[in-house]
Coordinates of C-alpha atoms in Angstrom, one line a residue:
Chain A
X1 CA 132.5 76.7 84.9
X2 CA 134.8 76.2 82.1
X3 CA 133.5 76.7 78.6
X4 CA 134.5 73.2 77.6
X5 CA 132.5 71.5 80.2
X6 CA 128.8 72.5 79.0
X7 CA 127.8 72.4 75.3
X8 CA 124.1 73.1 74.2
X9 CA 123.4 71.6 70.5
X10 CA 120.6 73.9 68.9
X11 CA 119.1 75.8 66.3
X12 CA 118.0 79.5 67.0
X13 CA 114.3 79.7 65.9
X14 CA 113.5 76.7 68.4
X15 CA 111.7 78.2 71.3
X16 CA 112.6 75.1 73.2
X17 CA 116.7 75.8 72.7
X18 CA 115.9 79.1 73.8
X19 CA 114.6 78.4 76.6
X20 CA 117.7 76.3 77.8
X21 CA 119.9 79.5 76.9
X22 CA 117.8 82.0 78.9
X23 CA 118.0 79.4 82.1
X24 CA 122.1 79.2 80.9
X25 CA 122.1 83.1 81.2
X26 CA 120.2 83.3 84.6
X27 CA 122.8 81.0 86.0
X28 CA 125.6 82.9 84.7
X29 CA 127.3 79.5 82.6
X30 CA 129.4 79.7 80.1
X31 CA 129.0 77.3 77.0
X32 CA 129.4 76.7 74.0
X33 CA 126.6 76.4 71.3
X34 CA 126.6 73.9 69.0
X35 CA 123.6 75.1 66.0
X36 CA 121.9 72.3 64.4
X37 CA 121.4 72.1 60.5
X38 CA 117.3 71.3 60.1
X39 CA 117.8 69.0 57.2
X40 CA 121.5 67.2 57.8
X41 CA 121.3 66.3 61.6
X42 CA 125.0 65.9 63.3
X43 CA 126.3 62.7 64.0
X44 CA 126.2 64.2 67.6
X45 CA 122.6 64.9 67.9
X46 CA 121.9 61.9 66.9
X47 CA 124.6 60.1 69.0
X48 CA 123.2 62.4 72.2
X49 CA 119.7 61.8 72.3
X50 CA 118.7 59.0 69.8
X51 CA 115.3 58.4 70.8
X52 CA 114.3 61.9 69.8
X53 CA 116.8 62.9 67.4
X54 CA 115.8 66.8 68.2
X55 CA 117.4 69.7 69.8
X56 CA 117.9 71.1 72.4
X57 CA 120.9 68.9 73.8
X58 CA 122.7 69.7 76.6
X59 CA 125.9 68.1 77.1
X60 CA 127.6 68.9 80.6
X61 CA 130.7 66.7 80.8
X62 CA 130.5 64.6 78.0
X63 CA 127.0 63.4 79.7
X64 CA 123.7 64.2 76.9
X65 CA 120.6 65.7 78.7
X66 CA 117.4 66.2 76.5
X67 CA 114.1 68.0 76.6
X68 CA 114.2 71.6 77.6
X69 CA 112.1 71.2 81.0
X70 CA 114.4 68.6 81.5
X71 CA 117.1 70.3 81.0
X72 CA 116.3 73.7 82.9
X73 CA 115.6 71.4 85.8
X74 CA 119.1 69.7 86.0
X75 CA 120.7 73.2 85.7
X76 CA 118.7 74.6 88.3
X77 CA 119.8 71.4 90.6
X78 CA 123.4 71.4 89.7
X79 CA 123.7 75.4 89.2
X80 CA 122.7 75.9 92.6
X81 CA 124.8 79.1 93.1
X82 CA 123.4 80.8 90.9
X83 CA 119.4 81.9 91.5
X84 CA 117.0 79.6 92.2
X85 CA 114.7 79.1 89.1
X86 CA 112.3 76.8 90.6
X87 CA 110.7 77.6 93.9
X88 CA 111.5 76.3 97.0
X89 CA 108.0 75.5 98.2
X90 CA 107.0 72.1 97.1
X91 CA 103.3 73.2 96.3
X92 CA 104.7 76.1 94.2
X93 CA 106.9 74.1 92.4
X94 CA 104.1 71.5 91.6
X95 CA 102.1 75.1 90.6
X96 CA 105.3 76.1 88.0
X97 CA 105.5 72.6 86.6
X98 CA 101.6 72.7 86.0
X99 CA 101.8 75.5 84.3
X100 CA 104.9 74.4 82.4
X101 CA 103.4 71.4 81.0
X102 CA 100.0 73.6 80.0
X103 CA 102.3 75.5 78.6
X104 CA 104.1 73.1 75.9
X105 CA 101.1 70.6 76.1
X106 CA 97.8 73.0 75.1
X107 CA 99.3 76.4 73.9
X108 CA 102.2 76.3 72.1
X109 CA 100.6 73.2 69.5
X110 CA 97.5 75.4 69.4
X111 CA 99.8 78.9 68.6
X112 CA 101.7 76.1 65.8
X113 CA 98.4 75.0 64.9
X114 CA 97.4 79.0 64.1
X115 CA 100.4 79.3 62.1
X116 CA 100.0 76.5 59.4
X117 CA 96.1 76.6 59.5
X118 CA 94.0 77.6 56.2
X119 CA 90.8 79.0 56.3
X120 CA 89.1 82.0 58.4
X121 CA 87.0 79.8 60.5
X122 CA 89.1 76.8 61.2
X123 CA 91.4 80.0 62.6
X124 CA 88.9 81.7 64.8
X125 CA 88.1 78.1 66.5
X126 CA 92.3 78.4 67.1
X127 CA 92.2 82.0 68.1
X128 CA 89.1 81.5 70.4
X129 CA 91.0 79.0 72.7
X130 CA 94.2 80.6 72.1
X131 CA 92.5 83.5 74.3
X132 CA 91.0 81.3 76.6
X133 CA 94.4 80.0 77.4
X134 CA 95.5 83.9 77.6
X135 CA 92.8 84.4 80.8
X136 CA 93.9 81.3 82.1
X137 CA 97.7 82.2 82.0
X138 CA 96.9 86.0 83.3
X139 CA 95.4 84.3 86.6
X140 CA 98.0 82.2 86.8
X141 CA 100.1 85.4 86.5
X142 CA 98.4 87.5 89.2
X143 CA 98.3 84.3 91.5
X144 CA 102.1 83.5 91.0
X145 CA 104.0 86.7 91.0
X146 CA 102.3 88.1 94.4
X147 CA 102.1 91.6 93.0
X148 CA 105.6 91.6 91.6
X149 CA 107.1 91.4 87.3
X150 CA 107.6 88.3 87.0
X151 CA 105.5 84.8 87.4
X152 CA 108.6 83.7 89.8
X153 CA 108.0 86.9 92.2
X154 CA 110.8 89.6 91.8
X155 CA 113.1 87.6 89.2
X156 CA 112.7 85.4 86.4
X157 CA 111.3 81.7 87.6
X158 CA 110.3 78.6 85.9
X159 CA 106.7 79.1 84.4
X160 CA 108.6 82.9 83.0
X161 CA 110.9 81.2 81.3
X162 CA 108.6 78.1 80.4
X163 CA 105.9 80.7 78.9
X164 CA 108.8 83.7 77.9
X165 CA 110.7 81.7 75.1
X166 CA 107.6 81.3 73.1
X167 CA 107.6 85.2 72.8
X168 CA 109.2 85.4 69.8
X169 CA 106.9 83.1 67.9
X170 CA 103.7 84.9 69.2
X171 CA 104.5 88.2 68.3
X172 CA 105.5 86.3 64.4
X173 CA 102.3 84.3 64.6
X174 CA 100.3 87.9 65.4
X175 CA 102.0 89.2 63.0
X176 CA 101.0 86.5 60.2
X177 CA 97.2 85.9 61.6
X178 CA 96.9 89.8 62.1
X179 CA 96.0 89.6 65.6
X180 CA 97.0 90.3 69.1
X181 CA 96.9 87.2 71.4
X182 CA 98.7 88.9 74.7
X183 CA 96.0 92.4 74.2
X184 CA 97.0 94.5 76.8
X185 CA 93.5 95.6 77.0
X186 CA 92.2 92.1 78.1
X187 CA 95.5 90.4 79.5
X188 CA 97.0 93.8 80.9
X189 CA 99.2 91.7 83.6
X190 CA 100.6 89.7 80.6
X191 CA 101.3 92.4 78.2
X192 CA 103.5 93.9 80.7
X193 CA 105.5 90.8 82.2
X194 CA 106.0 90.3 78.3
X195 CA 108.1 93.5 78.0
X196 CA 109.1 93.0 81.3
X197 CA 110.9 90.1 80.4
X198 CA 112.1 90.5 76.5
X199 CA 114.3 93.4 78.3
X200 CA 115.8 91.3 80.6
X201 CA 119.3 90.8 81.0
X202 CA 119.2 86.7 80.2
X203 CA 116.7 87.3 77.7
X204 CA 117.9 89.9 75.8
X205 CA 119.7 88.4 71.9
X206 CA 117.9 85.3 73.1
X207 CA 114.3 85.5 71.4
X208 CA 114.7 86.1 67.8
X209 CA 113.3 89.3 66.3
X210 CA 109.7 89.0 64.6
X211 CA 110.7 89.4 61.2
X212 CA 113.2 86.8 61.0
X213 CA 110.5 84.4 62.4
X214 CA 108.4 85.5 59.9
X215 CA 110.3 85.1 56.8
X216 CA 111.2 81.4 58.1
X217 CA 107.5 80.6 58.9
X218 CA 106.8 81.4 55.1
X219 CA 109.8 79.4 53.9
X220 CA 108.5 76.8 56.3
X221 CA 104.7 77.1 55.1
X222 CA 106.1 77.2 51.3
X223 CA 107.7 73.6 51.9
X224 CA 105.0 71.9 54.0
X225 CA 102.6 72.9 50.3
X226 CA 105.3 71.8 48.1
X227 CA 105.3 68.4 50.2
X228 CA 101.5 68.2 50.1
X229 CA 100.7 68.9 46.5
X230 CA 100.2 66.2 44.6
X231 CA 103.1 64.6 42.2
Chain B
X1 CA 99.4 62.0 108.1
X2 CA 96.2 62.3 109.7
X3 CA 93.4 60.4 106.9
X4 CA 91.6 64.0 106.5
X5 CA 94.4 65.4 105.3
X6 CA 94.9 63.9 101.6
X7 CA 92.5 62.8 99.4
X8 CA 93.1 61.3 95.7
X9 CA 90.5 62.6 93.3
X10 CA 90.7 59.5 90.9
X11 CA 89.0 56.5 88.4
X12 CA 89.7 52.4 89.4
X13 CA 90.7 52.0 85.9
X14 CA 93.5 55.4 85.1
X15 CA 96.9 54.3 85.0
X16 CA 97.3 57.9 85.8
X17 CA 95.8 57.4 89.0
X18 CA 97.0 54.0 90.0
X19 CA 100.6 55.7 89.6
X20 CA 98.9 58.2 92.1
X21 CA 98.5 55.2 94.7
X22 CA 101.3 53.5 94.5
X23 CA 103.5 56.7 95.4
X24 CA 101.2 57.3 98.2
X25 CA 101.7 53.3 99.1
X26 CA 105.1 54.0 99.0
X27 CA 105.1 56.8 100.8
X28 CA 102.7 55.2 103.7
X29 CA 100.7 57.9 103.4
X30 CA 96.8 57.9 104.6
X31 CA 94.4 58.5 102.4
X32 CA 90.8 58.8 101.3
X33 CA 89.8 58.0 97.6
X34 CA 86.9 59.7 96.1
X35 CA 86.1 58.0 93.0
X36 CA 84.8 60.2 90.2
X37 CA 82.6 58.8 87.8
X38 CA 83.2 58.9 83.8
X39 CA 80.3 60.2 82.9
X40 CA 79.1 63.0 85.7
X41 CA 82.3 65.0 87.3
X42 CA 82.1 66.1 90.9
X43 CA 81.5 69.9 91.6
X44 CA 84.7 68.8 93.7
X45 CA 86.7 67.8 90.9
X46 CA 85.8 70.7 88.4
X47 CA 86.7 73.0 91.3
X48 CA 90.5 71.7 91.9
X49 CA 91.1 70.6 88.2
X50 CA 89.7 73.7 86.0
X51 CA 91.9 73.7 83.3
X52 CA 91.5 69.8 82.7
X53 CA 88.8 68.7 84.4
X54 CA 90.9 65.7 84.8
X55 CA 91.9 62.8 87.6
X56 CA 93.9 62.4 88.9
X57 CA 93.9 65.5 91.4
X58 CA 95.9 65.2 95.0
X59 CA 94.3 67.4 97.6
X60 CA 96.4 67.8 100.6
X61 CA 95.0 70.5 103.5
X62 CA 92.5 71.7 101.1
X63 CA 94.7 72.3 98.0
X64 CA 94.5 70.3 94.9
X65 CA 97.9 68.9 92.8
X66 CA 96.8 67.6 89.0
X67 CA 98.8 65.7 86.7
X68 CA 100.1 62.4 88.0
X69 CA 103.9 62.7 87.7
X70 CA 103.7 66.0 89.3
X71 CA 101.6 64.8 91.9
X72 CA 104.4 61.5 92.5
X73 CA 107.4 64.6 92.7
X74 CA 105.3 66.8 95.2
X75 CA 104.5 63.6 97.0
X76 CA 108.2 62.4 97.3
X77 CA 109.5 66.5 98.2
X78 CA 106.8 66.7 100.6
X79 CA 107.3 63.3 102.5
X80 CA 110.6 63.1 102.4
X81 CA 110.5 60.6 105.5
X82 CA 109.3 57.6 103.4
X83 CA 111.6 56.2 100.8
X84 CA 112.7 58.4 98.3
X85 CA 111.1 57.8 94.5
X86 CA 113.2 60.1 92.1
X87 CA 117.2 59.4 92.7
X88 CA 119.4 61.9 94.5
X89 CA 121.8 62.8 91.5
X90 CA 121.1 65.4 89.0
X91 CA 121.9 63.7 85.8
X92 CA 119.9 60.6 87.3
X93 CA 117.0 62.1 88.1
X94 CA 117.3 63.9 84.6
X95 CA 117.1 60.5 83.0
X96 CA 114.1 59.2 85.4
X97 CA 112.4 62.6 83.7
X98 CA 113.2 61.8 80.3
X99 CA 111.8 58.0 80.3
X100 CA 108.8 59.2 82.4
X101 CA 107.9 61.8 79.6
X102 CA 108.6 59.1 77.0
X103 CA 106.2 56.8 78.9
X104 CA 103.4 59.1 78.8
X105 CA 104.3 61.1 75.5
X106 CA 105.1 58.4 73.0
X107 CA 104.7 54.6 74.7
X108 CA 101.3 54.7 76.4
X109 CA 99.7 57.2 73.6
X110 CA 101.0 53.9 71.0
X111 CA 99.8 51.5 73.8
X112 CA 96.6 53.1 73.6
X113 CA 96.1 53.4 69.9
X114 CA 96.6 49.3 69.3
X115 CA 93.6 48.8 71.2
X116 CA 91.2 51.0 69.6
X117 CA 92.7 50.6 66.1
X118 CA 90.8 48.0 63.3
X119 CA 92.8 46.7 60.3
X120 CA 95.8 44.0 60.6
X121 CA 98.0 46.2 58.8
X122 CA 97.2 49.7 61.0
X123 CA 97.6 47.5 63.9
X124 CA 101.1 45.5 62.6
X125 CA 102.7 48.9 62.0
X126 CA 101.6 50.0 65.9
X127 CA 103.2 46.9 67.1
X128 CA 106.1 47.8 65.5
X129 CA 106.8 50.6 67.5
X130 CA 106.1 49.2 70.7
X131 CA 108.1 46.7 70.2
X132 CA 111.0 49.3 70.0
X133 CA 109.6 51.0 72.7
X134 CA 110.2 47.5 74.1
X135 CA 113.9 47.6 72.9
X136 CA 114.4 51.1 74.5
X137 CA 113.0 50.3 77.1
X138 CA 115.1 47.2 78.2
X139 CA 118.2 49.0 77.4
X140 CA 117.2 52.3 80.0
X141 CA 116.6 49.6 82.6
X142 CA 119.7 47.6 82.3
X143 CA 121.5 51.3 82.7
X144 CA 119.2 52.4 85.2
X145 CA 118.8 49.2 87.6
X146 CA 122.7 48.6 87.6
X147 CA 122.1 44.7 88.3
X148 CA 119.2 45.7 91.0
X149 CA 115.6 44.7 90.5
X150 CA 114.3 47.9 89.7
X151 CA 114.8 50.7 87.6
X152 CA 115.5 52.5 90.5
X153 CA 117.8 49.8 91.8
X154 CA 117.6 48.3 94.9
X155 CA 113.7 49.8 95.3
X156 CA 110.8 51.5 93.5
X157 CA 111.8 54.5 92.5
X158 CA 110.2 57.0 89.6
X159 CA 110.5 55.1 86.7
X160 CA 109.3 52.0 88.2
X161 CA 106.3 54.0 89.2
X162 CA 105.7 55.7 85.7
X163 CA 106.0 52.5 84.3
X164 CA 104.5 50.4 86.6
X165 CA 101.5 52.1 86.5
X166 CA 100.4 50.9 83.1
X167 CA 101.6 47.2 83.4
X168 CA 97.3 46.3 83.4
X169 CA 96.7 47.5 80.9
X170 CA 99.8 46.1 78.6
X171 CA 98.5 42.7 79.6
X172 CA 94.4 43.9 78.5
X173 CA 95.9 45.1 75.2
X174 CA 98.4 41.6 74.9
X175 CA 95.2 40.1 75.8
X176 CA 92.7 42.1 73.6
X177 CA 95.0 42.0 70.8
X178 CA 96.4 38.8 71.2
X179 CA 100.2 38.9 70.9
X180 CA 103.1 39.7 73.8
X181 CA 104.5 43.4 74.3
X182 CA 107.3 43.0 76.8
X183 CA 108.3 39.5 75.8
X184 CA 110.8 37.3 78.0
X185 CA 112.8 35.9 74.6
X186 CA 113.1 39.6 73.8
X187 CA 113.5 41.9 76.8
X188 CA 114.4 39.7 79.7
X189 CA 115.2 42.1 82.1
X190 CA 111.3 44.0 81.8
X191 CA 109.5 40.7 82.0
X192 CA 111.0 39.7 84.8
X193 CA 111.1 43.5 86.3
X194 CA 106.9 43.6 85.6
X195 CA 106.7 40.6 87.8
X196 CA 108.7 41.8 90.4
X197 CA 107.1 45.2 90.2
X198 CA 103.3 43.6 90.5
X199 CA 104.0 42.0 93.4
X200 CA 105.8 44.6 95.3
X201 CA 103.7 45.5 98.5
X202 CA 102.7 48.9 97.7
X203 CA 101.6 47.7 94.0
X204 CA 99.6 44.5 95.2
X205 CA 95.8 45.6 94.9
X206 CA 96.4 48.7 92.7
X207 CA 96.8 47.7 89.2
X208 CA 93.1 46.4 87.9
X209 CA 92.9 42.8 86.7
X210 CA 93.6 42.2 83.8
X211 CA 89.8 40.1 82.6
X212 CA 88.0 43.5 84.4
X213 CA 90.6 46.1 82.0
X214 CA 89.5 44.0 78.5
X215 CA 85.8 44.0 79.9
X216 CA 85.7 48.2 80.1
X217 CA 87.8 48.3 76.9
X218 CA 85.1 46.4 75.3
X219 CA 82.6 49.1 76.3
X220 CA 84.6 51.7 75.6
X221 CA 85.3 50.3 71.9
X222 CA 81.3 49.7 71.4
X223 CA 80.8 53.1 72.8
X224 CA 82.5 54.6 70.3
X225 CA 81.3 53.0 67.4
X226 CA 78.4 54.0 68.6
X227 CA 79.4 57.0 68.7
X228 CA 80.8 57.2 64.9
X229 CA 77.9 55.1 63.5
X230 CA 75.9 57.4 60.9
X231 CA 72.7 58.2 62.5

């Protein structure tokens, strides 16, 4: 596919953009990456999805597609040379999709929520469902991956990519709350399909490194005080 | 399908699960509908929803489906005899995604918030936003409908469906509230689309009336006052 023909507007610490460039990877596209100012939106963005203004944006022949489950769906429907990402059994695809939308619905706002929340026990309330959703997601992990790495079997599926782009922000938001989330000790299936897939070819320069997470959740948190305090 | 074979865990009064039935209408598929009641969950239902605890839940040959737009896409790769609900193109059914998330991530949650919400001015700003919801809305189905009735042209398809679903309770929360969400001056093409849709064969008997919707949202509104009232 030529690189003119798919463009992905982003912004590299959005889990959501990366997950759009893993499923990009796994399907062996070419594009072209368009990264998003946070403050000064482009006239493209806002031209390409105007009801949500936000990235990721996937633009495959001059036609906008929006939402990053969206968006991994239409490649793996119109990418269908490259491997599958969703599975081909209609129950297991309703399984992925389950687990896709717990995913972005209940624990990624609660891992947000840890991030920008004040006070030890307002934190531990977060942490203790936090790690309720970490025994949930380890079942799910046994259940899906039939003894293999990954939630999709032997390669990288749809709840693995769905789940793996958040990566980079737990291992910053351990790192901030001083904590382990994914404890191999508890989760040990997790703990490994996380390595397991941060070292994977489609993954690999995806996720961004801790540090760099971590500095911009400060510079965010910094902001979000400045905004608050009173004038 | 033999009747044994699917049951719909559900509520009379869930949009969620009337969306449920009308794909299954659609569909001609036989089932049997347990109804769950508000205040005391079945073992059956806290068995096949875990994570939510939630109708509506699909079982088919013992295993459960939650979450009604997953439910409608299982339903519609499963029986792929009956008449198909999401459209065959990529990028379409891309964009019957997007307006179906919007539906249930932005519209209804707004919907929803008009009728609990006191104060003229709390209540003005809410309307505001459904009336561009409205606005949106019109434009998606004049692209999607392509001069047909429906948003999935000629017939029902997944938008209609998502939609569709919550059509009784916009007219309990016109009602309740006492002004006109989809409006025929204003968006032609959905007034006339709701009527259309309503009286469609597999909607006819689904969708509450609209007197018995205001009745339950009455109860629900003193229950929660209740509720909040300092003991």
């Amino acid at each position: 596919m030529a690189k003119s023909d798919v463009k992905l507007l982003g912004a590299w610490p959005s889990p959501f953009v990366n997950r759009v460039q893993i499923a990009l990877n796994l399907k062996s596209v070419d594009y072209e990456f368009l990264e998003e100012k946070f403050d000064n939106k482009s006239e493209l963005l806002l031209k390409s999805n105007p009801v949500h203004k936000k990235v990721p944006v996937l633009i495959h022949d001059d036609k906008p597609i929006c939402e990053s489950l969206i968006i991994v769906q239409y490649l793996d429907e119109v990418w269908t040379s490259g491997p599958s990402i969703l599975p081909s059994d209609p129950y297991d695809r309703a399984t992925a999709r389950f687990w896709a939308a717990y995913l972005d619905d209940k624990w990624f706002p609660l891992l947000r929520e840890l991030r920008t929340t004040e006070g030890e026990e307002a934190k531990a309330e977060i942490t203790k469902k936090l790690n309720e959703g970490s025994i949930l997601l380890e079942a799910a992990f046994i259940k899906c991956s039939k003894g293999k790495g990954f939630f999709g079997g032997e390669r990288i599926g749809y709840i693995d990519i769905a789940f793996g782009c958040f990566l980079g922000w737990l291992k910053a938001v351990e790192k901030i709350a001083g904590l382990k989330l994914v404890d191999e000790a508890v989760t040990p299936g997790l703990a490994a399909w996380a390595e397991r897939f941060r070292s994977h070819e489609a993954v690999k320069g995806v996720i961004p490194e801790t540090d760099r997470l971590v500095e911009l959740a400060k510079i965010i948190q910094a902001r979000l005080k400045a905004q608050s305090a009173p004038k």
